[in-house]
Amino acid sequence: MALNLSVKIHPVVLFQIVDAYERRNADSHRVIGTLLGTSDKGVVEVTNCFCVPHKEHADQVEAELSYAMDVYELNRRVNASENIVGWWATGNEVTNHSSVIHEYYSRECREPVHVTLDTSLAGARMGLRAYVCVALGVPRGKQGCMFTPIDVGLTYYEPEIVGLQLCQKTMGGGGRSRQVTPAADLAQVADAANKLAGLLDQVLSYVEEVVAERAAPNKAVGRELLALAASLPDLSASSFADAFASSVKDLLMVVTLAQLIKTQLQLNEKLTLLTSQ
């Protein structure tokens, strides 16, 4: 049943939609495109997308469908696991032309989803919504469809978290942006260790408050802490320190090799430039 679907969208998809909206033609008020990803067990995971040029008139929609299929076929050569799962549009509402566009995607995939992203920032936030089209009508009578909202949320890979954290650092005071550079690998390890230490302090403080009966216990939190403690490996402090030091040495070796390769490439580039003159 289409109403039981839920949509999980990766941050890179939102960036691509906003970028397509910023690059739109001056006479275009709305941008549409194709959603790519996977669908399994009632969960549609959107990992990629691309824009489809189109024009909307009062009584019809003109879309470059051949361009959309060409881009999709090129993407399949790079990532064969990404299939068409629906389409997206900028704005905060479903328009009269949405049913026509949705009919095309219904021929390209089973139970396509429609995602809208409010790039106009109505209500001072970028609203994200997802819909499925449900058929309406009576047997042997006039048929129609209705866009019904479904659950939508964000999901991400670990590298995307790093990118989002870096983007968050560009937000300065007073709504101004500032330039930042990615931190070195060891600096990221140090930041992660400091953050982990702060979280552990919060957990210890909570446990001490509950044990001293100064705070009410929470069964859900207790179960999560028990699962966390059970997941820890049975290692002595010295064995854990040795394993951690070994991992740090491996990281330092990779960083050193990367710097050597970078230096060799720069040297080769300069030597090639000198010999060609």
mmCIF file of C-alpha atoms in Angstrom:
data_model
loop_
_atom_site.group_PDB
_atom_site.id
_atom_site.type_symbol
_atom_site.label_atom_id
_atom_site.label_comp_id
_atom_site.label_asym_id
_atom_site.label_seq_id
_atom_site.Cartn_x
_atom_site.Cartn_y
_atom_site.Cartn_z
ATOM 1 C CA MET A 1 0.000 0.000 0.000
ATOM 2 C CA ALA A 2 1.433 3.350 -1.072
ATOM 3 C CA LEU A 3 0.235 5.105 2.090
ATOM 4 C CA ASN A 4 2.551 2.903 4.178
ATOM 5 C CA LEU A 5 5.640 4.251 2.421
ATOM 6 C CA SER A 6 8.192 6.433 4.158
ATOM 7 C CA VAL A 7 10.876 8.540 2.486
ATOM 8 C CA LYS A 8 14.463 9.002 3.680
ATOM 9 C CA ILE A 9 16.438 11.715 1.898
ATOM 10 C CA HIS A 10 20.189 12.278 1.971
ATOM 11 C CA PRO A 11 21.475 15.851 2.485
ATOM 12 C CA VAL A 12 23.248 15.888 -0.891
ATOM 13 C CA VAL A 13 19.829 15.671 -2.564
ATOM 14 C CA LEU A 14 18.662 18.835 -0.805
ATOM 15 C CA PHE A 15 21.837 20.648 -1.858
ATOM 16 C CA GLN A 16 21.279 19.590 -5.472
ATOM 17 C CA ILE A 17 17.685 20.841 -5.429
ATOM 18 C CA VAL A 18 18.694 24.211 -3.975
ATOM 19 C CA ASP A 19 21.521 24.501 -6.508
ATOM 20 C CA ALA A 20 19.116 23.777 -9.381
ATOM 21 C CA TYR A 21 16.726 26.417 -8.032
ATOM 22 C CA GLU A 22 19.508 29.019 -7.827
ATOM 23 C CA ARG A 23 20.548 28.258 -11.427
ATOM 24 C CA ARG A 24 17.027 28.380 -12.873
ATOM 25 C CA ASN A 25 16.046 30.634 -15.745
ATOM 26 C CA ALA A 26 14.817 34.106 -14.873
ATOM 27 C CA ASP A 27 11.281 33.319 -16.104
ATOM 28 C CA SER A 28 11.004 30.024 -14.178
ATOM 29 C CA HIS A 29 9.151 30.094 -10.885
ATOM 30 C CA ARG A 30 9.385 26.362 -10.199
ATOM 31 C CA VAL A 31 12.008 23.696 -10.831
ATOM 32 C CA ILE A 32 11.337 19.966 -11.116
ATOM 33 C CA GLY A 33 13.529 16.905 -11.428
ATOM 34 C CA THR A 34 13.924 13.163 -10.985
ATOM 35 C CA LEU A 35 14.624 11.384 -7.711
ATOM 36 C CA LEU A 36 17.026 8.445 -7.733
ATOM 37 C CA GLY A 37 17.551 5.841 -5.067
ATOM 38 C CA THR A 38 16.230 2.536 -3.816
ATOM 39 C CA SER A 39 12.941 1.222 -2.479
ATOM 40 C CA ASP A 40 12.847 -1.697 -0.064
ATOM 41 C CA LYS A 41 10.291 -2.886 2.511
ATOM 42 C CA GLY A 42 8.206 0.277 2.392
ATOM 43 C CA VAL A 43 11.169 2.664 2.744
ATOM 44 C CA VAL A 44 12.223 4.838 -0.185
ATOM 45 C CA GLU A 45 15.811 6.052 0.232
ATOM 46 C CA VAL A 46 16.675 8.975 -2.037
ATOM 47 C CA THR A 47 20.428 9.210 -2.654
ATOM 48 C CA ASN A 48 20.640 11.320 -5.820
ATOM 49 C CA CYS A 49 18.623 13.544 -8.139
ATOM 50 C CA PHE A 50 18.873 15.719 -11.225
ATOM 51 C CA CYS A 51 16.945 18.611 -12.723
ATOM 52 C CA VAL A 52 14.621 18.234 -15.723
ATOM 53 C CA PRO A 53 14.123 21.397 -17.840
ATOM 54 C CA HIS A 54 10.456 22.207 -18.287
ATOM 55 C CA LYS A 55 7.971 24.991 -18.934
ATOM 56 C CA GLU A 56 4.555 25.314 -17.353
ATOM 57 C CA HIS A 57 1.711 27.011 -19.170
ATOM 58 C CA ALA A 58 -1.843 27.606 -18.074
ATOM 59 C CA ASP A 59 -3.182 24.467 -19.747
ATOM 60 C CA GLN A 60 -0.150 22.242 -20.357
ATOM 61 C CA VAL A 61 3.355 21.258 -19.273
ATOM 62 C CA GLU A 62 6.359 20.941 -21.564
ATOM 63 C CA ALA A 63 9.214 18.815 -20.230
ATOM 64 C CA GLU A 64 12.362 17.581 -21.947
ATOM 65 C CA LEU A 65 11.757 13.890 -21.296
ATOM 66 C CA SER A 66 14.457 12.737 -23.715
ATOM 67 C CA TYR A 67 17.001 14.766 -21.723
ATOM 68 C CA ALA A 68 15.763 13.163 -18.500
ATOM 69 C CA MET A 69 16.197 9.652 -19.894
ATOM 70 C CA ASP A 70 19.673 10.442 -21.241
ATOM 71 C CA VAL A 71 20.827 11.732 -17.846
ATOM 72 C CA TYR A 72 19.300 8.695 -16.135
ATOM 73 C CA GLU A 73 21.085 6.281 -18.494
ATOM 74 C CA LEU A 74 24.404 8.071 -17.915
ATOM 75 C CA ASN A 75 23.889 7.855 -14.159
ATOM 76 C CA ARG A 76 23.142 4.130 -14.459
ATOM 77 C CA ARG A 77 26.598 3.617 -15.925
ATOM 78 C CA VAL A 78 28.135 5.144 -12.814
ATOM 79 C CA ASN A 79 25.781 3.710 -10.202
ATOM 80 C CA ALA A 80 23.608 0.858 -11.406
ATOM 81 C CA SER A 81 21.876 0.503 -8.029
ATOM 82 C CA GLU A 82 20.134 3.883 -8.285
ATOM 83 C CA ASN A 83 16.710 3.667 -9.884
ATOM 84 C CA ILE A 84 13.955 6.202 -10.471
ATOM 85 C CA VAL A 85 11.836 6.411 -7.322
ATOM 86 C CA GLY A 86 9.853 9.593 -8.005
ATOM 87 C CA TRP A 87 10.242 13.283 -8.701
ATOM 88 C CA TRP A 88 10.801 16.530 -6.856
ATOM 89 C CA ALA A 89 9.642 20.119 -7.215
ATOM 90 C CA THR A 90 10.409 23.399 -5.499
ATOM 91 C CA GLY A 91 7.602 25.166 -3.657
ATOM 92 C CA ASN A 92 5.397 24.461 -0.680
ATOM 93 C CA GLU A 93 2.316 23.074 -2.406
ATOM 94 C CA VAL A 94 1.067 20.673 -5.052
ATOM 95 C CA THR A 95 0.018 22.515 -8.216
ATOM 96 C CA ASN A 96 -2.520 21.699 -10.926
ATOM 97 C CA HIS A 97 0.238 20.369 -13.200
ATOM 98 C CA SER A 98 1.579 17.933 -10.602
ATOM 99 C CA SER A 99 -0.832 15.163 -11.578
ATOM 100 C CA VAL A 100 0.317 15.346 -15.212
ATOM 101 C CA ILE A 101 3.983 15.107 -14.237
ATOM 102 C CA HIS A 102 3.238 12.330 -11.745
ATOM 103 C CA GLU A 103 1.500 10.324 -14.448
ATOM 104 C CA TYR A 104 4.739 10.227 -16.450
ATOM 105 C CA TYR A 105 6.751 8.973 -13.465
ATOM 106 C CA SER A 106 4.091 6.350 -12.778
ATOM 107 C CA ARG A 107 5.121 4.770 -16.073
ATOM 108 C CA GLU A 108 8.814 4.869 -15.130
ATOM 109 C CA CYS A 109 8.568 3.259 -11.680
ATOM 110 C CA ARG A 110 6.107 1.590 -9.344
ATOM 111 C CA GLU A 111 4.511 3.849 -6.700
ATOM 112 C CA PRO A 112 6.579 6.998 -7.342
ATOM 113 C CA VAL A 113 6.883 9.542 -4.548
ATOM 114 C CA HIS A 114 6.640 13.293 -4.947
ATOM 115 C CA VAL A 115 8.877 15.498 -2.792
ATOM 116 C CA THR A 116 8.487 19.264 -2.422
ATOM 117 C CA LEU A 117 11.147 21.580 -1.005
ATOM 118 C CA ASP A 118 10.096 25.110 -0.075
ATOM 119 C CA THR A 119 12.991 27.175 -1.409
ATOM 120 C CA SER A 120 11.030 30.392 -0.777
ATOM 121 C CA LEU A 121 11.613 29.854 2.972
ATOM 122 C CA ALA A 122 7.989 30.474 3.904
ATOM 123 C CA GLY A 123 7.740 30.630 7.671
ATOM 124 C CA ALA A 124 11.516 31.220 7.910
ATOM 125 C CA ARG A 125 12.289 27.551 7.277
ATOM 126 C CA MET A 126 12.808 25.237 4.315
ATOM 127 C CA GLY A 127 9.775 22.946 4.449
ATOM 128 C CA LEU A 128 10.248 19.365 3.215
ATOM 129 C CA ARG A 129 7.226 17.228 2.342
ATOM 130 C CA ALA A 130 6.573 13.958 0.545
ATOM 131 C CA TYR A 131 3.420 12.698 -1.170
ATOM 132 C CA VAL A 132 2.024 9.667 -2.939
ATOM 133 C CA CYS A 133 -0.764 9.802 -5.478
ATOM 134 C CA VAL A 134 -3.888 7.844 -4.519
ATOM 135 C CA ALA A 135 -6.468 7.019 -7.203
ATOM 136 C CA LEU A 136 -10.019 8.231 -6.593
ATOM 137 C CA GLY A 137 -13.290 7.656 -8.388
ATOM 138 C CA VAL A 138 -16.128 5.221 -8.865
ATOM 139 C CA PRO A 139 -16.153 2.087 -11.048
ATOM 140 C CA ARG A 140 -16.974 2.897 -14.667
ATOM 141 C CA GLY A 141 -17.083 6.554 -13.749
ATOM 142 C CA LYS A 142 -14.791 9.531 -13.742
ATOM 143 C CA GLN A 143 -11.377 8.819 -12.282
ATOM 144 C CA GLY A 144 -9.042 11.169 -10.449
ATOM 145 C CA CYS A 145 -6.151 11.218 -8.025
ATOM 146 C CA MET A 146 -5.223 12.884 -4.745
ATOM 147 C CA PHE A 147 -1.771 13.628 -3.361
ATOM 148 C CA THR A 148 -1.584 12.282 0.192
ATOM 149 C CA PRO A 149 1.266 13.227 2.564
ATOM 150 C CA ILE A 150 3.549 10.463 3.857
ATOM 151 C CA ASP A 151 6.378 10.382 6.394
ATOM 152 C CA VAL A 152 9.630 11.994 5.263
ATOM 153 C CA GLY A 153 12.929 12.432 7.064
ATOM 154 C CA LEU A 154 16.668 12.793 6.586
ATOM 155 C CA THR A 155 19.287 10.081 6.603
ATOM 156 C CA TYR A 156 23.008 10.268 5.967
ATOM 157 C CA TYR A 157 26.265 8.421 5.600
ATOM 158 C CA GLU A 158 29.185 9.153 7.934
ATOM 159 C CA PRO A 159 31.096 11.265 5.337
ATOM 160 C CA GLU A 160 27.969 13.391 4.869
ATOM 161 C CA ILE A 161 27.949 14.154 8.598
ATOM 162 C CA VAL A 162 31.470 15.543 8.333
ATOM 163 C CA GLY A 163 30.428 17.712 5.397
ATOM 164 C CA LEU A 164 27.367 19.016 7.220
ATOM 165 C CA GLN A 165 29.404 19.867 10.297
ATOM 166 C CA LEU A 166 31.837 21.783 8.109
ATOM 167 C CA CYS A 167 28.965 23.652 6.432
ATOM 168 C CA GLN A 168 27.551 24.503 9.844
ATOM 169 C CA LYS A 169 30.834 26.173 10.804
ATOM 170 C CA THR A 170 30.414 28.622 7.904
ATOM 171 C CA MET A 171 27.449 30.223 9.691
ATOM 172 C CA GLY A 172 28.730 33.358 11.383
ATOM 173 C CA GLY A 173 27.034 35.822 13.669
ATOM 174 C CA GLY A 174 24.262 38.028 12.354
ATOM 175 C CA GLY A 175 23.408 35.639 9.515
ATOM 176 C CA ARG A 176 26.724 36.272 7.774
ATOM 177 C CA SER A 177 28.781 33.486 6.268
ATOM 178 C CA ARG A 178 32.457 32.946 6.892
ATOM 179 C CA GLN A 179 35.140 30.948 5.146
ATOM 180 C CA VAL A 180 36.395 27.789 6.788
ATOM 181 C CA THR A 181 38.874 25.118 5.773
ATOM 182 C CA PRO A 182 38.603 21.388 6.502
ATOM 183 C CA ALA A 183 40.506 20.380 9.600
ATOM 184 C CA ALA A 184 43.426 17.994 9.443
ATOM 185 C CA ASP A 185 42.824 14.325 10.175
ATOM 186 C CA LEU A 186 44.442 14.449 13.599
ATOM 187 C CA ALA A 187 42.485 17.578 14.482
ATOM 188 C CA GLN A 188 39.260 15.780 13.612
ATOM 189 C CA VAL A 189 40.287 12.864 15.820
ATOM 190 C CA ALA A 190 40.994 15.277 18.676
ATOM 191 C CA ASP A 191 37.627 17.023 18.233
ATOM 192 C CA ALA A 192 35.813 13.682 18.185
ATOM 193 C CA ALA A 193 37.641 12.563 21.329
ATOM 194 C CA ASN A 194 36.743 15.803 23.137
ATOM 195 C CA LYS A 195 33.126 15.498 22.096
ATOM 196 C CA LEU A 196 33.032 11.877 23.255
ATOM 197 C CA ALA A 197 34.536 12.867 26.601
ATOM 198 C CA GLY A 198 31.853 15.525 27.039
ATOM 199 C CA LEU A 199 29.080 13.030 26.291
ATOM 200 C CA LEU A 200 30.541 10.539 28.760
ATOM 201 C CA ASP A 201 30.590 13.252 31.435
ATOM 202 C CA GLN A 202 26.897 13.895 30.800
ATOM 203 C CA VAL A 203 26.088 10.183 31.101
ATOM 204 C CA LEU A 204 28.077 9.835 34.339
ATOM 205 C CA SER A 205 26.391 12.908 35.791
ATOM 206 C CA TYR A 206 22.954 11.513 34.944
ATOM 207 C CA VAL A 207 23.753 8.099 36.465
ATOM 208 C CA GLU A 208 25.068 9.699 39.663
ATOM 209 C CA GLU A 209 21.938 11.843 39.951
ATOM 210 C CA VAL A 210 19.692 8.787 39.558
ATOM 211 C CA VAL A 211 21.704 6.699 42.033
ATOM 212 C CA ALA A 212 21.535 9.537 44.577
ATOM 213 C CA GLU A 213 17.759 9.742 43.969
ATOM 214 C CA ARG A 214 18.038 13.365 42.942
ATOM 215 C CA ALA A 215 16.610 12.627 39.493
ATOM 216 C CA ALA A 216 13.792 10.398 38.325
ATOM 217 C CA PRO A 217 15.001 7.247 36.511
ATOM 218 C CA ASN A 218 14.060 6.696 32.879
ATOM 219 C CA LYS A 219 13.582 3.074 31.799
ATOM 220 C CA ALA A 220 14.314 3.797 28.132
ATOM 221 C CA VAL A 221 17.579 5.544 28.998
ATOM 222 C CA GLY A 222 18.522 2.681 31.306
ATOM 223 C CA ARG A 223 17.993 0.109 28.573
ATOM 224 C CA GLU A 224 20.084 2.130 26.143
ATOM 225 C CA LEU A 225 22.915 2.453 28.695
ATOM 226 C CA LEU A 226 22.749 -1.295 29.377
ATOM 227 C CA ALA A 227 22.986 -2.054 25.644
ATOM 228 C CA LEU A 228 25.901 0.381 25.353
ATOM 229 C CA ALA A 229 27.774 -1.262 28.221
ATOM 230 C CA ALA A 230 27.131 -4.750 26.780
ATOM 231 C CA SER A 231 28.494 -3.701 23.388
ATOM 232 C CA LEU A 232 31.895 -2.731 24.791
ATOM 233 C CA PRO A 233 34.676 -5.269 24.119
ATOM 234 C CA ASP A 234 36.050 -7.160 27.089
ATOM 235 C CA LEU A 235 39.531 -5.616 27.021
ATOM 236 C CA SER A 236 41.873 -4.515 29.732
ATOM 237 C CA ALA A 237 42.984 -0.897 29.880
ATOM 238 C CA SER A 238 46.460 -1.745 28.613
ATOM 239 C CA SER A 239 45.126 -3.797 25.669
ATOM 240 C CA PHE A 240 42.750 -0.996 24.693
ATOM 241 C CA ALA A 241 45.578 1.554 24.883
ATOM 242 C CA ASP A 242 47.752 -0.619 22.638
ATOM 243 C CA ALA A 243 44.964 -1.050 20.081
ATOM 244 C CA PHE A 244 44.258 2.689 20.070
ATOM 245 C CA ALA A 245 47.932 3.535 19.657
ATOM 246 C CA SER A 246 48.180 1.078 16.757
ATOM 247 C CA SER A 247 45.230 2.760 15.035
ATOM 248 C CA VAL A 248 46.802 6.187 15.500
ATOM 249 C CA LYS A 249 50.074 4.920 14.006
ATOM 250 C CA ASP A 250 48.196 3.584 10.983
ATOM 251 C CA LEU A 251 46.523 6.962 10.547
ATOM 252 C CA LEU A 252 49.849 8.779 10.780
ATOM 253 C CA MET A 253 51.322 6.443 8.162
ATOM 254 C CA VAL A 254 48.457 7.131 5.755
ATOM 255 C CA VAL A 255 48.813 10.898 6.287
ATOM 256 C CA THR A 256 52.583 10.704 5.681
ATOM 257 C CA LEU A 257 52.147 8.692 2.480
ATOM 258 C CA ALA A 258 49.501 11.114 1.232
ATOM 259 C CA GLN A 259 51.817 14.069 1.813
ATOM 260 C CA LEU A 260 54.667 12.280 0.006
ATOM 261 C CA ILE A 261 52.461 11.542 -2.996
ATOM 262 C CA LYS A 262 51.266 15.150 -3.056
ATOM 263 C CA THR A 263 54.866 16.413 -2.969
ATOM 264 C CA GLN A 264 55.911 14.059 -5.772
ATOM 265 C CA LEU A 265 53.003 15.183 -7.956
ATOM 266 C CA GLN A 266 53.858 18.841 -7.410
ATOM 267 C CA LEU A 267 57.528 18.177 -8.195
ATOM 268 C CA ASN A 268 56.613 16.243 -11.337
ATOM 269 C CA GLU A 269 54.349 19.078 -12.474
ATOM 270 C CA LYS A 270 57.134 21.653 -12.065
ATOM 271 C CA LEU A 271 59.696 19.464 -13.837
ATOM 272 C CA THR A 272 57.295 18.881 -16.732
ATOM 273 C CA LEU A 273 56.728 22.636 -16.998
ATOM 274 C CA LEU A 274 60.474 23.334 -17.037
ATOM 275 C CA THR A 275 61.248 20.725 -19.697
ATOM 276 C CA SER A 276 58.459 21.884 -21.966
ATOM 277 C CA GLN A 277 59.789 25.463 -22.137
#
